[in-house]
Coordinates of C-alpha atoms in Angstrom, one line a residue:
M223 CA -197.6 -69.0 145.6
R224 CA -196.0 -68.6 142.2
L225 CA -192.7 -67.5 143.9
L226 CA -192.8 -70.5 146.1
L227 CA -193.5 -72.9 143.2
D228 CA -190.7 -71.4 141.2
F229 CA -188.4 -71.8 144.2
L230 CA -189.3 -75.5 144.6
S231 CA -189.0 -76.1 140.9
S232 CA -185.5 -74.7 140.9
R233 CA -184.7 -77.5 143.4
D234 CA -186.5 -80.1 141.3
V235 CA -188.9 -80.6 144.2
P236 CA -192.6 -81.3 143.4
W237 CA -194.7 -79.0 145.6
R238 CA -196.6 -81.9 147.1
R239 CA -193.3 -83.3 148.3
A240 CA -192.0 -80.1 149.8
T241 CA -190.5 -80.5 153.3
Q242 CA -190.3 -78.2 156.3
Q243 CA -186.6 -77.6 155.4
D244 CA -187.6 -76.4 151.9
L245 CA -190.0 -73.9 153.4
D246 CA -187.5 -72.8 156.0
D247 CA -185.0 -72.1 153.3
F248 CA -187.6 -70.2 151.2
R249 CA -188.5 -68.2 154.3
D250 CA -184.8 -67.4 155.0
W251 CA -184.4 -66.1 151.4
R252 CA -187.6 -64.1 151.5
C253 CA -187.0 -62.5 154.9
D254 CA -183.3 -62.6 156.0
A255 CA -180.9 -63.4 153.2
P256 CA -178.5 -60.5 152.6
Q257 CA -178.3 -61.5 148.9
N258 CA -182.0 -60.8 148.5
P259 CA -182.4 -57.1 147.6
E260 CA -186.2 -57.3 148.1
R261 CA -186.6 -58.8 151.5
I262 CA -190.1 -58.8 153.0
S263 CA -191.3 -57.9 156.5
G264 CA -192.6 -60.4 159.1
T265 CA -196.1 -59.2 158.6
K266 CA -196.0 -60.0 154.8
W267 CA -194.4 -63.4 155.6
D268 CA -197.3 -64.3 157.9
R269 CA -199.8 -63.4 155.1
E270 CA -197.8 -65.6 152.7
A271 CA -197.5 -68.4 155.2
A272 CA -201.3 -68.4 155.6
A273 CA -201.7 -68.8 151.9
F274 CA -199.1 -71.6 151.7
T275 CA -200.8 -73.4 154.6
K276 CA -204.1 -73.3 152.6
L277 CA -202.3 -74.6 149.5
F278 CA -200.7 -77.6 151.2
R279 CA -203.9 -78.5 153.1
W280 CA -205.8 -78.4 149.9
G281 CA -203.2 -80.6 148.4
K282 CA -203.5 -83.0 151.3
V283 CA -199.8 -82.7 152.0
S284 CA -198.7 -84.4 155.2
P285 CA -196.9 -83.4 157.3
L286 CA -197.5 -79.8 156.5
P287 CA -194.2 -78.2 155.5
V288 CA -195.5 -74.9 156.9
D289 CA -198.4 -74.2 159.2
V290 CA -199.3 -70.7 160.2
S291 CA -200.9 -71.9 163.4
R292 CA -197.5 -73.0 164.6
R293 CA -195.6 -70.3 166.4
E294 CA -192.3 -71.2 164.9
D295 CA -193.8 -70.7 161.4
R296 CA -194.9 -67.1 162.2
A297 CA -192.6 -64.1 162.2
A298 CA -191.7 -62.7 165.6
D299 CA -191.6 -59.2 164.3
S300 CA -195.0 -59.3 162.7
V301 CA -197.3 -56.4 163.6
S302 CA -200.7 -56.0 162.1
S303 CA -201.1 -52.8 160.1
R304 CA -204.9 -53.0 160.4
V305 CA -205.0 -52.2 164.1
S306 CA -207.2 -49.2 164.8
W307 CA -208.4 -47.9 168.2
L308 CA -211.1 -45.3 169.0
T309 CA -211.7 -44.2 172.6
P310 CA -215.3 -44.6 173.9
R311 CA -216.0 -40.8 173.5
T312 CA -214.7 -40.9 169.9
W313 CA -217.0 -43.8 169.1
G314 CA -219.8 -41.7 170.4
L315 CA -218.7 -38.8 168.1
W316 CA -218.3 -41.2 165.1
S317 CA -221.8 -42.7 165.7
D318 CA -223.5 -39.4 166.2
I319 CA -222.1 -37.8 163.0
G320 CA -221.7 -40.9 160.8
L321 CA -224.7 -42.9 161.7
R322 CA -227.2 -40.5 163.3
G323 CA -226.5 -37.5 160.9
H324 CA -225.6 -35.0 163.6
S325 CA -223.7 -31.8 162.9
R326 CA -220.4 -30.7 164.4
A327 CA -222.5 -28.9 167.1
G328 CA -224.2 -32.2 168.0
M329 CA -227.6 -31.3 166.5
P330 CA -229.5 -33.3 163.9
A331 CA -228.6 -32.0 160.4
P332 CA -231.4 -30.6 158.3
G333 CA -232.7 -33.1 155.8
W334 CA -231.0 -36.1 157.4
E335 CA -232.9 -39.3 156.9
S336 CA -231.7 -42.8 157.7
R337 CA -234.2 -45.6 157.8
T338 CA -231.6 -48.0 159.2
E339 CA -230.2 -45.7 162.0
M340 CA -231.3 -48.0 164.9
R341 CA -230.0 -51.1 163.1
N342 CA -226.6 -49.6 162.5
T343 CA -226.1 -48.0 165.9
S344 CA -227.2 -51.2 167.6
F345 CA -224.8 -53.3 165.6
V346 CA -221.8 -51.0 166.5
Q347 CA -222.7 -51.0 170.2
L348 CA -223.1 -54.8 170.3
L349 CA -219.6 -55.3 168.7
L350 CA -218.0 -52.6 171.0
S351 CA -219.5 -54.4 174.0
S352 CA -218.8 -58.0 173.0
A353 CA -215.5 -57.7 170.9
L354 CA -217.1 -60.0 168.3
R355 CA -215.8 -60.0 164.7
R356 CA -217.9 -58.7 161.9
Q357 CA -219.0 -62.1 160.7
E358 CA -219.6 -63.4 164.2
G359 CA -221.8 -60.5 165.2
G360 CA -223.3 -60.0 161.7
S361 CA -224.6 -63.6 161.4
L362 CA -226.4 -63.9 164.7
L363 CA -229.9 -65.4 164.8
T364 CA -232.6 -63.7 166.8
F365 CA -232.7 -66.4 169.4
E366 CA -228.9 -66.3 169.8
L367 CA -229.0 -62.8 171.3
P368 CA -227.8 -63.1 174.8
T369 CA -230.5 -62.9 177.5
R370 CA -229.1 -64.6 180.5
R371 CA -227.6 -62.0 182.8
L372 CA -224.5 -62.5 184.9
R373 CA -224.8 -62.3 188.7
H374 CA -224.6 -58.5 189.0
G375 CA -226.8 -57.9 186.0
R376 CA -224.6 -55.5 184.0
Y377 CA -223.7 -58.1 181.3
C378 CA -225.4 -60.9 179.5
H379 CA -223.7 -64.0 178.1
G380 CA -224.4 -66.0 175.0
R381 CA -222.7 -68.5 172.7
I382 CA -221.2 -67.8 169.3
A383 CA -221.4 -70.7 166.8
G384 CA -218.1 -72.2 165.8
A385 CA -219.1 -72.2 162.1
V386 CA -219.0 -68.4 161.9
T387 CA -215.8 -68.0 163.9
R388 CA -212.3 -67.9 162.4
S389 CA -211.1 -70.8 164.6
K390 CA -214.2 -72.8 163.9
N391 CA -214.6 -73.3 167.7
S392 CA -217.7 -72.2 169.6
R393 CA -217.2 -69.9 172.5
V394 CA -219.0 -67.9 175.1
F395 CA -219.3 -64.1 174.5
Y396 CA -220.4 -61.3 176.8
A397 CA -222.4 -58.2 175.9
S398 CA -223.6 -55.3 178.1
V399 CA -227.2 -55.1 179.1
D400 CA -227.4 -51.7 177.5
A401 CA -226.1 -53.0 174.1
V402 CA -228.5 -55.9 174.2
G403 CA -231.3 -53.5 175.1
Q404 CA -230.5 -51.5 172.0
V405 CA -230.7 -54.6 169.8
E406 CA -234.0 -55.6 171.3
A407 CA -235.4 -52.1 170.6
Y408 CA -234.2 -52.5 167.0
I409 CA -236.0 -55.9 166.8
Q410 CA -239.3 -54.5 168.1
S411 CA -239.3 -51.4 165.9
E412 CA -237.2 -50.9 162.8
R413 CA -236.7 -54.6 162.1
A414 CA -240.4 -55.4 162.7
L415 CA -241.4 -52.7 160.2
A416 CA -239.0 -54.1 157.6
V417 CA -240.5 -57.6 158.1
Q418 CA -244.0 -56.3 157.7
R419 CA -243.2 -54.5 154.5
A420 CA -241.4 -57.6 153.1
Q421 CA -244.4 -59.8 154.0
A422 CA -246.8 -57.3 152.4
A423 CA -244.7 -57.2 149.2
G424 CA -244.5 -61.0 149.1
R425 CA -240.7 -61.1 149.1
Y426 CA -240.4 -64.1 151.3
E427 CA -242.7 -66.2 149.1
R428 CA -240.4 -65.5 146.1
L429 CA -237.3 -66.8 147.8
E430 CA -235.8 -69.9 146.2
E431 CA -235.1 -71.5 149.6
M432 CA -236.9 -71.2 152.9
R433 CA -236.4 -73.4 155.9
L434 CA -239.1 -72.9 158.5
I435 CA -237.7 -73.7 161.9
T436 CA -240.0 -76.2 163.8
R437 CA -237.9 -76.8 166.9
V438 CA -234.7 -75.6 168.6
T439 CA -233.5 -78.2 171.0
G440 CA -231.7 -77.4 174.3
G441 CA -228.6 -78.8 175.9
P442 CA -224.9 -78.4 175.2
R443 CA -225.4 -79.3 171.5
T444 CA -228.3 -77.2 170.4
K445 CA -229.9 -78.5 167.2
V446 CA -232.1 -76.5 164.8
E447 CA -234.8 -78.6 163.1
W448 CA -236.8 -77.3 160.1
V449 CA -239.1 -78.1 157.2
D450 CA -238.4 -76.8 153.7
R451 CA -240.9 -75.6 151.0
N452 CA -241.3 -79.2 149.8
G453 CA -242.2 -80.5 153.2
V454 CA -238.8 -82.2 153.6
L455 CA -237.6 -82.3 157.2
G456 CA -234.0 -81.4 158.1
G457 CA -231.8 -80.3 160.9
R458 CA -228.3 -79.5 162.0
E459 CA -226.4 -78.5 165.0
L460 CA -226.6 -74.7 165.6
S461 CA -222.8 -74.5 166.0
R462 CA -222.3 -75.9 162.5
L463 CA -224.6 -73.5 160.6
G464 CA -222.6 -71.0 158.6
W465 CA -223.8 -67.5 157.8
V466 CA -225.0 -68.5 154.3
E467 CA -227.2 -71.4 155.7
R468 CA -228.5 -69.1 158.4
Q469 CA -230.0 -66.7 155.8
S470 CA -232.5 -69.3 154.7
L471 CA -233.8 -70.0 158.2
F472 CA -237.3 -68.6 159.1
L473 CA -239.5 -68.5 162.1
E474 CA -243.3 -68.5 162.2
G475 CA -244.4 -65.0 163.1
P476 CA -247.8 -63.5 163.9
D477 CA -248.3 -62.5 160.3
G478 CA -246.4 -65.4 158.6
P479 CA -242.8 -66.6 158.2
E480 CA -240.1 -64.1 159.0
P481 CA -236.3 -64.4 159.0
A482 CA -234.5 -65.9 162.0
Y483 CA -231.5 -63.8 160.9
L484 CA -231.1 -60.9 163.2
W485 CA -229.8 -58.1 160.9
L486 CA -232.1 -57.3 158.0
S487 CA -231.8 -54.8 155.1
E488 CA -234.5 -52.2 154.4
Q489 CA -236.2 -54.7 152.2
G490 CA -236.5 -57.1 155.2
L491 CA -234.0 -59.6 153.8
P492 CA -231.0 -61.0 155.6
M493 CA -227.9 -58.8 155.4
A494 CA -224.7 -60.5 154.4
P495 CA -221.8 -59.7 157.0
E496 CA -219.6 -58.1 154.4
R497 CA -222.2 -55.4 153.7
W498 CA -221.4 -53.9 157.1
S499 CA -218.1 -52.6 155.6
G500 CA -220.2 -50.4 153.3
V501 CA -222.1 -49.0 156.3
F502 CA -218.8 -48.1 158.0
R503 CA -217.5 -46.5 154.8
A504 CA -220.6 -44.3 154.5
A505 CA -220.2 -43.2 158.1
N506 CA -216.5 -42.3 157.6
L507 CA -217.4 -40.2 154.5
R508 CA -220.2 -38.5 156.5
C509 CA -217.7 -37.6 159.3
E510 CA -215.3 -36.2 156.7
E511 CA -218.0 -34.0 155.1
V512 CA -218.8 -32.6 158.5
L513 CA -215.4 -32.2 160.1
L514 CA -213.1 -31.5 157.1
T515 CA -213.0 -28.6 154.7
A516 CA -213.6 -29.0 150.9
G517 CA -209.9 -28.6 150.3
E518 CA -209.0 -31.2 152.9
R519 CA -211.4 -33.6 151.3
A520 CA -209.9 -33.1 147.8
F521 CA -207.3 -35.8 148.5
T522 CA -208.3 -39.4 149.4
R523 CA -207.5 -40.5 152.9
D524 CA -204.3 -42.3 151.9
F525 CA -202.8 -39.2 150.5
R526 CA -203.8 -36.7 153.2
L527 CA -201.3 -35.3 155.7
A528 CA -201.4 -36.9 159.1
E529 CA -202.8 -33.8 160.8
V530 CA -205.7 -33.8 158.3
R531 CA -206.4 -37.5 158.8
G532 CA -206.4 -36.8 162.5
K533 CA -209.3 -34.3 162.3
S534 CA -211.9 -36.9 161.4
P535 CA -212.6 -40.3 163.1
Y536 CA -212.1 -43.3 160.9
A537 CA -213.4 -46.8 161.8
T538 CA -213.9 -50.2 160.3
P539 CA -215.9 -53.1 161.6
H540 CA -212.7 -54.6 163.0
S541 CA -212.0 -51.4 164.8
T542 CA -214.8 -52.2 167.2
R543 CA -212.9 -55.4 168.2
H544 CA -209.6 -53.6 168.6
S545 CA -211.3 -50.9 170.7
A546 CA -213.1 -53.4 172.9
A547 CA -209.9 -55.2 173.6
L548 CA -208.1 -52.0 174.6
Y549 CA -211.0 -51.0 176.8
L550 CA -211.1 -54.4 178.5
L551 CA -207.3 -54.2 179.2
V552 CA -207.5 -50.7 180.6
L553 CA -210.6 -51.5 182.7
L554 CA -209.1 -54.7 184.1
N555 CA -205.9 -53.0 185.1
E556 CA -208.0 -50.2 186.7
L557 CA -209.9 -52.7 188.7
F558 CA -206.8 -54.5 189.8
E559 CA -205.1 -51.3 190.8
S560 CA -207.8 -49.3 192.4
R561 CA -211.0 -51.0 193.2
Y562 CA -209.6 -54.3 194.4
G563 CA -206.5 -52.6 196.0
L564 CA -204.4 -55.7 195.4
S565 CA -200.8 -55.8 196.4
K566 CA -198.2 -57.4 194.2
A567 CA -198.4 -60.7 196.0
E568 CA -202.2 -60.6 195.8
R569 CA -202.1 -59.8 192.1
R570 CA -199.9 -62.8 191.6
D571 CA -202.3 -65.1 193.5
F572 CA -205.3 -63.6 191.6
A573 CA -203.5 -64.2 188.3
L574 CA -202.8 -67.8 189.2
L575 CA -206.5 -68.4 189.9
F576 CA -208.2 -66.4 187.2
G577 CA -205.4 -65.2 184.9
D578 CA -203.9 -61.7 184.4
P579 CA -205.6 -59.0 182.3
W580 CA -203.9 -60.1 179.1
W581 CA -205.1 -63.7 179.6
L582 CA -208.7 -62.6 180.3
V583 CA -208.8 -60.3 177.2
K584 CA -207.3 -63.2 175.1
T585 CA -210.1 -65.5 176.4
I586 CA -212.9 -63.0 175.5
L587 CA -211.4 -62.4 172.0
G588 CA -211.2 -66.1 171.4
H589 CA -207.5 -66.2 170.6
A590 CA -205.7 -69.5 171.0
D591 CA -202.5 -67.8 172.1
V592 CA -202.1 -64.8 174.4
E593 CA -199.1 -63.7 172.4
T594 CA -201.5 -63.0 169.5
T595 CA -203.4 -60.7 171.7
K596 CA -200.3 -58.8 172.7
R597 CA -198.6 -58.7 169.3
H598 CA -201.5 -58.0 166.9
Y599 CA -203.9 -55.9 169.0
L600 CA -202.3 -54.2 171.9
A601 CA -198.6 -54.1 171.3
P602 CA -198.3 -50.3 171.1
V603 CA -199.6 -50.0 174.7
A604 CA -197.7 -52.9 176.1
H605 CA -194.7 -50.7 176.8
L606 CA -196.7 -48.2 178.9
Q607 CA -196.4 -48.5 182.6
L608 CA -200.2 -49.0 183.0
E609 CA -199.8 -49.6 186.8
S610 CA -198.5 -46.0 187.3
I611 CA -200.8 -44.4 184.7
L612 CA -203.8 -46.0 186.2
A613 CA -202.9 -45.7 189.8
M614 CA -205.3 -43.4 191.7
A615 CA -204.6 -41.3 194.7
E616 CA -204.6 -43.4 197.9
T617 CA -207.8 -43.1 199.9
D618 CA -209.1 -44.6 203.0
S619 CA -212.1 -46.2 201.2
G620 CA -210.2 -49.4 200.4
Q621 CA -212.5 -52.0 198.9
D622 CA -215.2 -49.4 198.4
Q623 CA -213.2 -47.3 196.0
Q624 CA -214.9 -47.0 192.6
V625 CA -213.4 -47.1 189.1
G626 CA -211.8 -43.8 188.1
D627 CA -212.5 -41.5 185.3
M628 CA -212.2 -43.8 182.3
D629 CA -212.5 -40.9 179.8
G630 CA -209.5 -39.2 181.4
I631 CA -207.5 -42.4 181.3
F632 CA -208.2 -42.9 177.6
A633 CA -207.4 -39.3 176.9
R634 CA -204.0 -39.7 178.5
L635 CA -203.3 -42.9 176.7
A636 CA -204.2 -41.2 173.4
R637 CA -201.7 -38.4 174.1
E638 CA -198.9 -40.8 175.0
T639 CA -199.5 -43.5 172.4
A640 CA -199.6 -43.3 168.7
G641 CA -202.7 -44.7 166.8
I642 CA -205.4 -44.1 169.4
Q643 CA -208.1 -41.8 168.1
D644 CA -209.6 -39.6 170.9
I645 CA -212.1 -36.7 170.7
D646 CA -209.7 -34.2 172.3
A647 CA -207.3 -34.6 169.4
L648 CA -210.1 -34.5 166.9
L649 CA -212.1 -31.5 168.0
G650 CA -209.9 -29.9 170.6
T651 CA -210.3 -29.8 174.4
A652 CA -213.4 -27.6 174.0
A653 CA -215.3 -30.5 172.7
S654 CA -215.0 -32.4 175.9

């Protein structure tokens, strides 16, 4: 922002009177001008443009001289450096070692104890299944957990509140029955025990703010009604409740009030979404302790050789979203090519009715623009000829043909594409 303000000052332009031409000139100098010896990349420009957009919106400047939501104000060559994929088998390895305390041989390590193992593994599986962001999945209320199954029963669908999304728009999300079942098991066991301990210790009575939910209305605009400690009635649309407000919501349980917030700490208190980053960091360190030698761990990850980094899986909360997007794209292409047996003409007609795989993945991720899905999440695999990679041997079964070996497909993608972590590369083919 200081660089922009200095630039505008050199033109004698007050920043609240900056025009789109001023910002175009500044962008040209930052990114393209040959006279500038320190030109920046498109990725950095997008980050700066996002900051400038916030500045001008805060200053109530109209029309906005730059708006990162406009395609023309974003760099065409921007590629996110935070993209990280793990194949399904590698997620299993990461979870077993990092969250369950298993050894390299797959056995529970002596002395391992984790009182939040079910919570952590359930959260990871839910995000891998639904492609929700950390804040979206981390701020769910217990009654927002999807329970309505789709027609064939393998997936449930729910609705994520707009207040906890990046776009501030509510949307439908989907989660597998298995992932939802794991979360329900967490609610009935580990979470219930944490609530009982908190009630026995009187932690909830000492909270400064408690809103006891009295009613949750139905309909398209679900509203949560409550009463606070002073007996004052209140209420708000569920979609407008941010994660901070959600932490003060309670439900009347069999032994007294208990949090409506789904994810709780060991103390039985709502867990802020950013704390999940610490859970992932601890799991990454655990994987390094098991899979790397002491000499290889002597250097931090940023200073390790690539072959050393490749020996241990590394994940962040957002990696679940990247991996879910990649899995959905591969699975949809597999279904198009093999199970449905669609010809090129039939694929075109199907795309006109329901959208192509890119559009479907974009919808599930909640992106406003399909180009965002392609550029920031799956660009490295866009060049692959997925039709030929995923094509299966022709059979006479036609419509009855089942989906092929997904593990084998991901192993091949990992071999042919940089940046995808797969168990074969981590542990060698013997591990498979």
